[in-house]
XYZ file of N, CA and C in Angstrom:
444
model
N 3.622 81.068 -322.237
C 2.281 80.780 -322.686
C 1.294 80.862 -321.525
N 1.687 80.545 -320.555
C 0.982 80.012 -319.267
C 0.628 81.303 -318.790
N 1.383 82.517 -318.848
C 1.078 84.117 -318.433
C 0.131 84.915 -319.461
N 0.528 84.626 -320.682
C -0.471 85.084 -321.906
C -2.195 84.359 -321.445
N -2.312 83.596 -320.866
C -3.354 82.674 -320.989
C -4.207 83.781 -319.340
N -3.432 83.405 -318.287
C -3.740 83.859 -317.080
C -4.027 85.819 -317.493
N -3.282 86.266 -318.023
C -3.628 87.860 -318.797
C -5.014 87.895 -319.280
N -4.953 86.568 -320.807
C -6.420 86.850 -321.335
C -7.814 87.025 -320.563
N -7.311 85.693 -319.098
C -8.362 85.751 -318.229
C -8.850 86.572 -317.469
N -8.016 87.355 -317.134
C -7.804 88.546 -316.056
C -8.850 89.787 -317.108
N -7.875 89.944 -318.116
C -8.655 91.253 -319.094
C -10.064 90.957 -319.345
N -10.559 89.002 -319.549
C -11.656 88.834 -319.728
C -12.804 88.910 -318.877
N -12.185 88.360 -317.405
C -13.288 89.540 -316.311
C -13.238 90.978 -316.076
N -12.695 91.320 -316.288
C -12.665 93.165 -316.102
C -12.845 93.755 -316.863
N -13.506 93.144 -318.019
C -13.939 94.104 -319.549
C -15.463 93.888 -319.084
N -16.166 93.116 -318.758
C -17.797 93.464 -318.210
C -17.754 94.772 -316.964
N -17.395 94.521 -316.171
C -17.004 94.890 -315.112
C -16.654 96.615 -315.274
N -15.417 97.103 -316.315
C -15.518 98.369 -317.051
C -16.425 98.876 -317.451
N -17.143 97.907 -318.512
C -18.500 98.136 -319.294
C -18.972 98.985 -318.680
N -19.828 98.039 -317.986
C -20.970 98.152 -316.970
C -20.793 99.744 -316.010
N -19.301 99.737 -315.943
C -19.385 100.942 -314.681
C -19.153 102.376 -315.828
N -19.022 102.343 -317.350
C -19.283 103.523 -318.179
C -20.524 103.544 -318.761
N -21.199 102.731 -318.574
C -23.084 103.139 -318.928
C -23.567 103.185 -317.685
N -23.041 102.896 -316.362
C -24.032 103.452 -315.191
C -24.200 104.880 -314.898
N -23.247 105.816 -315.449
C -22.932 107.095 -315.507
C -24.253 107.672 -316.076
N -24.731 108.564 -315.396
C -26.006 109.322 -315.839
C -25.795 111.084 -316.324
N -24.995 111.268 -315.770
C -24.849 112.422 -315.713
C -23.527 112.950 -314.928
N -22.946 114.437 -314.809
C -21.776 114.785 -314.684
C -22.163 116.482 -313.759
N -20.716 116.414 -313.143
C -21.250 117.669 -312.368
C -20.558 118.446 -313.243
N -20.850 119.925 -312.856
C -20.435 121.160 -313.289
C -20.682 122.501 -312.435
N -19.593 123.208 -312.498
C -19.557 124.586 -311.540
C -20.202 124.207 -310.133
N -19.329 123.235 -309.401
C -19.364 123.135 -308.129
C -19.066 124.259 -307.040
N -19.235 124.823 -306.489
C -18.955 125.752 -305.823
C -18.822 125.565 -304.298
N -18.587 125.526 -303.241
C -18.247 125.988 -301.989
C -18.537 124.320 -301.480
N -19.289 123.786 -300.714
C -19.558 122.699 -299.672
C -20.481 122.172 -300.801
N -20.097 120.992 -301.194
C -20.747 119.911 -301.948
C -20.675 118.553 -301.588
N -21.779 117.849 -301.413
C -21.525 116.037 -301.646
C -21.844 115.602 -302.591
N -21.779 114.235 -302.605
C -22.760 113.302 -303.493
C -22.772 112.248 -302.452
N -23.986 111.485 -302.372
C -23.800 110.308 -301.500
C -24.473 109.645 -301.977
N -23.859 108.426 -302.310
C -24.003 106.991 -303.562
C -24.179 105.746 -302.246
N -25.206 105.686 -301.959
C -25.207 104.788 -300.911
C -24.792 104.885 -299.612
N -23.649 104.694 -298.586
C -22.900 105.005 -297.857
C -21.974 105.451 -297.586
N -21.588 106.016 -299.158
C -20.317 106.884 -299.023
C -20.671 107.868 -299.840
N -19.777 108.949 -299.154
C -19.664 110.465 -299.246
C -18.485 111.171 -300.481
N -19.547 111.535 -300.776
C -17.874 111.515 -302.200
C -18.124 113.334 -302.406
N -17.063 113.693 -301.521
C -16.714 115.538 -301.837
C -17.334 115.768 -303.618
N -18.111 116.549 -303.850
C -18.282 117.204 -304.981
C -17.551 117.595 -305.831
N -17.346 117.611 -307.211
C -16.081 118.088 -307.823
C -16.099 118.126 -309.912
N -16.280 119.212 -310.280
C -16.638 119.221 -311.807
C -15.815 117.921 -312.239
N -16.676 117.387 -313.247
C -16.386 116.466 -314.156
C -16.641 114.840 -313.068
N -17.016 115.036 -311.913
C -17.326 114.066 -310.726
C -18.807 113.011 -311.905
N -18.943 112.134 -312.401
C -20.052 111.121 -313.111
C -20.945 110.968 -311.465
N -22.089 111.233 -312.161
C -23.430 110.579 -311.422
C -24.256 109.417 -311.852
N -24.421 108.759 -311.032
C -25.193 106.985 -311.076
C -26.641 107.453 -310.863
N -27.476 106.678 -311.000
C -28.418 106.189 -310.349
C -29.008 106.098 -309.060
N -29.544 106.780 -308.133
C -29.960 106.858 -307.013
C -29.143 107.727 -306.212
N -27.741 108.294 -306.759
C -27.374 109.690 -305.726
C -28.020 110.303 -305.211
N -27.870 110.953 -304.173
C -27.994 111.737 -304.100
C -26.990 113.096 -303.562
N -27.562 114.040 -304.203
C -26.863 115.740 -304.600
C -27.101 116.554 -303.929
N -26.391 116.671 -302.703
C -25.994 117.496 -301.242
C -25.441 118.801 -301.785
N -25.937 120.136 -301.769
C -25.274 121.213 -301.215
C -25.441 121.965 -299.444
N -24.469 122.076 -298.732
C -24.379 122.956 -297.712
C -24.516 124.878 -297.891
N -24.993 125.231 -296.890
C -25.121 126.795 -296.723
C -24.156 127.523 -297.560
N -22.916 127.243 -298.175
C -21.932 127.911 -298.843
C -21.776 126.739 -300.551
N -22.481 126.361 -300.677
C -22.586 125.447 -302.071
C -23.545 125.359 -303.016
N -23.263 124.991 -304.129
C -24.176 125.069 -305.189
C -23.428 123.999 -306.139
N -23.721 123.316 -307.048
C -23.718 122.512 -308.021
C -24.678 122.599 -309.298
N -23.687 122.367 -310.360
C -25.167 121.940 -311.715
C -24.688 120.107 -312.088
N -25.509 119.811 -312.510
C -25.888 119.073 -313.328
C -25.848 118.700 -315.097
N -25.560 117.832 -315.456
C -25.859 117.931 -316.757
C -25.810 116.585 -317.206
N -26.945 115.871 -317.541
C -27.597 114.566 -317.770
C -26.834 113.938 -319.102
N -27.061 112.564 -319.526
C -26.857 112.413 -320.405
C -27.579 112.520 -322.056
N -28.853 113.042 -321.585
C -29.918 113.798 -322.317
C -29.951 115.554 -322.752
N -28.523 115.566 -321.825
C -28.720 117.027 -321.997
C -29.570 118.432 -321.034
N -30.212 117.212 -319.837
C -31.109 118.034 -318.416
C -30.269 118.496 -318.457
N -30.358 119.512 -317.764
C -29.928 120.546 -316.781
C -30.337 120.553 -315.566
N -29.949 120.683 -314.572
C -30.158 121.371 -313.019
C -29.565 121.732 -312.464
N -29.818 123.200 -311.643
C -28.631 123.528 -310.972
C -28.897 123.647 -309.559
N -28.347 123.168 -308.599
C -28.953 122.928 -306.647
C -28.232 124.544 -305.990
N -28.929 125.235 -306.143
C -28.693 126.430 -305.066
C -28.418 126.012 -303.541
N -27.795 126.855 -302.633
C -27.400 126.368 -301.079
C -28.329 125.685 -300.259
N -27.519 124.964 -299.522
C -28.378 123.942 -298.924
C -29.911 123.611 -299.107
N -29.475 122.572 -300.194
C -30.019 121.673 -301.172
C -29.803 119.858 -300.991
N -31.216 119.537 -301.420
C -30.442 118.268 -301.307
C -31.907 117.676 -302.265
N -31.036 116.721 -303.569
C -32.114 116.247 -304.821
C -31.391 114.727 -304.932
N -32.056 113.597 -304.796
C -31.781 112.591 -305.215
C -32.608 112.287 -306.634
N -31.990 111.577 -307.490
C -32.034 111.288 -308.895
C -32.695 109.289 -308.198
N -34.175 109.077 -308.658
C -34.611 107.647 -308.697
C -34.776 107.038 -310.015
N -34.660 107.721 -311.168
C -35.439 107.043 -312.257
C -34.233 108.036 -313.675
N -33.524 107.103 -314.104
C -32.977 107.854 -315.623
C -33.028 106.719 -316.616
N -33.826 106.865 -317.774
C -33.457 106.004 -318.521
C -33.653 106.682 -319.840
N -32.599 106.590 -320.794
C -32.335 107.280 -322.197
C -31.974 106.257 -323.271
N -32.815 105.797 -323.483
C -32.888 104.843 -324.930
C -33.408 105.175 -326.050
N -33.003 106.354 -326.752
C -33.721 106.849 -328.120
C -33.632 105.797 -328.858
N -33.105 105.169 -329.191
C -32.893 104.317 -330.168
C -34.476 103.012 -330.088
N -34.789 102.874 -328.812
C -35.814 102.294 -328.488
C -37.154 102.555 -328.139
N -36.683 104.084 -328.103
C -37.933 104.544 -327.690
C -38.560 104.823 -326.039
N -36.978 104.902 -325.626
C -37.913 104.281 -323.948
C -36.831 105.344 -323.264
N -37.635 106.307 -322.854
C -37.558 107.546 -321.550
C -37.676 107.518 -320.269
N -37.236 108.036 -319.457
C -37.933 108.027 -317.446
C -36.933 109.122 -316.744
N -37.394 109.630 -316.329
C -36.600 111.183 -315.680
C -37.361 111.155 -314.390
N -36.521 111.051 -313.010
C -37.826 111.507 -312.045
C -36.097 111.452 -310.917
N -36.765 112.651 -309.980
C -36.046 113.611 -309.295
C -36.929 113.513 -308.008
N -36.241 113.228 -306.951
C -37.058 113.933 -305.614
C -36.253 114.675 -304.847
N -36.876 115.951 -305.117
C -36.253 117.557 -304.354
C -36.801 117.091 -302.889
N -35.640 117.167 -302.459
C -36.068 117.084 -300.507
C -35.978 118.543 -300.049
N -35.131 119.352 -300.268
C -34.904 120.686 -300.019
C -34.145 121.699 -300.574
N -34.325 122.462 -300.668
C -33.327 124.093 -301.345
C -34.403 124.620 -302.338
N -33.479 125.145 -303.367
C -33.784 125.437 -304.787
C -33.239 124.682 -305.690
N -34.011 124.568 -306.569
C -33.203 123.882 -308.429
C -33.935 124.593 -309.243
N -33.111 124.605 -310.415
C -33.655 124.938 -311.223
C -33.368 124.032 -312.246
N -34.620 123.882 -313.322
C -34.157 122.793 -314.455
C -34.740 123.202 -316.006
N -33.937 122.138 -316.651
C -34.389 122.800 -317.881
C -33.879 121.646 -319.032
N -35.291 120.791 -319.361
C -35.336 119.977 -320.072
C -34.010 119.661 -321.420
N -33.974 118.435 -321.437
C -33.054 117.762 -321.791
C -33.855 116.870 -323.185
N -33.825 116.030 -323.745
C -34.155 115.669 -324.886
C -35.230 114.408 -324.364
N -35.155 113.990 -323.144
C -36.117 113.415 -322.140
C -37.599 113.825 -322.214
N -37.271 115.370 -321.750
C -38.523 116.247 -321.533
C -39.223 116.765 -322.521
N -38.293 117.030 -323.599
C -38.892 117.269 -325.190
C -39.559 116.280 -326.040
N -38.564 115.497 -325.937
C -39.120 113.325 -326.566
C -40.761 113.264 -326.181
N -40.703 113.129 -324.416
C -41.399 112.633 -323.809
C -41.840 113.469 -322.909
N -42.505 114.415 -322.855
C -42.726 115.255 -321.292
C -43.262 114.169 -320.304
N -44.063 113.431 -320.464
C -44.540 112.859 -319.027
C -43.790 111.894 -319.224
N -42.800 111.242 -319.263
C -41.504 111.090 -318.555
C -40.843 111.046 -317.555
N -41.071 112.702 -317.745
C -40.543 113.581 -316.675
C -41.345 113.364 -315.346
N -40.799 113.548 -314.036
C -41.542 114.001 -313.155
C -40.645 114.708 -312.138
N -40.490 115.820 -311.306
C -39.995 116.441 -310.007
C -40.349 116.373 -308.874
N -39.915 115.113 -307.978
C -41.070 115.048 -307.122
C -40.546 116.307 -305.812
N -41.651 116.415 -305.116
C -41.259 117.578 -304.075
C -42.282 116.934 -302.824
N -41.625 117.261 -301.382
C -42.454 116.765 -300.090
C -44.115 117.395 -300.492
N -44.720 118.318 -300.989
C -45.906 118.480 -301.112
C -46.763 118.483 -302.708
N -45.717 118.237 -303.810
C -46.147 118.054 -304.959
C -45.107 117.474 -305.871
N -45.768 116.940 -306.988
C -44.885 116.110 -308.039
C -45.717 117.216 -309.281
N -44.286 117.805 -310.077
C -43.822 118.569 -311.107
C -44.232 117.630 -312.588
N -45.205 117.771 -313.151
C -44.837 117.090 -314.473
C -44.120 118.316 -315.455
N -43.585 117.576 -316.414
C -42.654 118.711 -317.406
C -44.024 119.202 -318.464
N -44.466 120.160 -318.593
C -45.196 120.406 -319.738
C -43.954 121.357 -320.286
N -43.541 121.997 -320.042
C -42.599 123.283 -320.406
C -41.050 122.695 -320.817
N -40.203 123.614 -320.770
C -38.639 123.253 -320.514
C -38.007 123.560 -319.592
N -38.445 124.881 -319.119
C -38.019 125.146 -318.054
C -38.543 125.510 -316.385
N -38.094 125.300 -315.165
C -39.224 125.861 -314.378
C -37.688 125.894 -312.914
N -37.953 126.673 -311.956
C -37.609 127.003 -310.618
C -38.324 126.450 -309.568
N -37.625 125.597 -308.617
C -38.643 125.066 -307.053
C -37.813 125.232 -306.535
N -38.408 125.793 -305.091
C -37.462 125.864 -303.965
C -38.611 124.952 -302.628
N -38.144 124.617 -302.303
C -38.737 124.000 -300.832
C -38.070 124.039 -300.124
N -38.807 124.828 -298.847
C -38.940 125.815 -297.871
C -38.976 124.424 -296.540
N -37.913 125.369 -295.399
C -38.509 123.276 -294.670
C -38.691 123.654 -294.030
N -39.869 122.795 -293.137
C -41.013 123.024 -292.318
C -40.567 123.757 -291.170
């Protein structure tokens, strides 16, 4: 009885704990190619299809790499070679009504192409870039930033 009891307790902290870490998932990689990161704070996590993206990554390609993207809305983006896009803002609550998409391109190319975010809600959306911020009027669009 005494092990059944110490079990229930055990399963009963680690079922929030699960929860919590399958809705932080924003999005998922796809067609990783050559030198990829992700870096989730202080650690470096090699690139790798089917790899889940959080909240505040950010999405490293090197001179021989490329990565896509694919949101839980259905975005798209894909980071051409040495690239680097951190994700600040995802929030997908159709059910409530409540949208937020916002991206800051530090360098390379991406390309993107609205997700049910950008359609719902275009200003929502935003791409930020070192000399301009992207609102979505469209679905689709190409930036590359060029470094100084």
């Amino acid at each position: 009885m005494r092990i059944f009891i110490i079990l229930i307790w055990v399963v009963g902290l680690l079922m929030p704990v699960m929860a919590l870490s399958q809705e932080d998932f924003i999005g998922g990689l796809r067609n990783v190619r050559g030198t990829a990161m992700v870096m989730r704070g202080e650690q470096q996590i090699p690139a790798r299809d089917g790899l889940r993206i959080i909240l505040n990554d950010v999405l490293i390609t090197k001179k021989d790499g490329a990565m896509g993207v694919v949101f839980k809305d259905d975005t798209r983006i894909s980071l051409g070679p040495d690239s680097k896009l951190s994700i600040t803002r995802f929030v997908y609550h159709p059910a409530q009504h409540k949208y937020g998409f916002i991206t800051q391109m530090i360098k390379g190319t991406a390309s993107y192409i609205s997700g049910a975010i950008g359609k719902t809600s275009p200003d929502a959306v935003k791409f930020k870039t070192p000399v301009a911020t992207i609102g979505i009027r469209g679905t689709t669009f190409l930036a590359k930033i060029e470094p100084d």
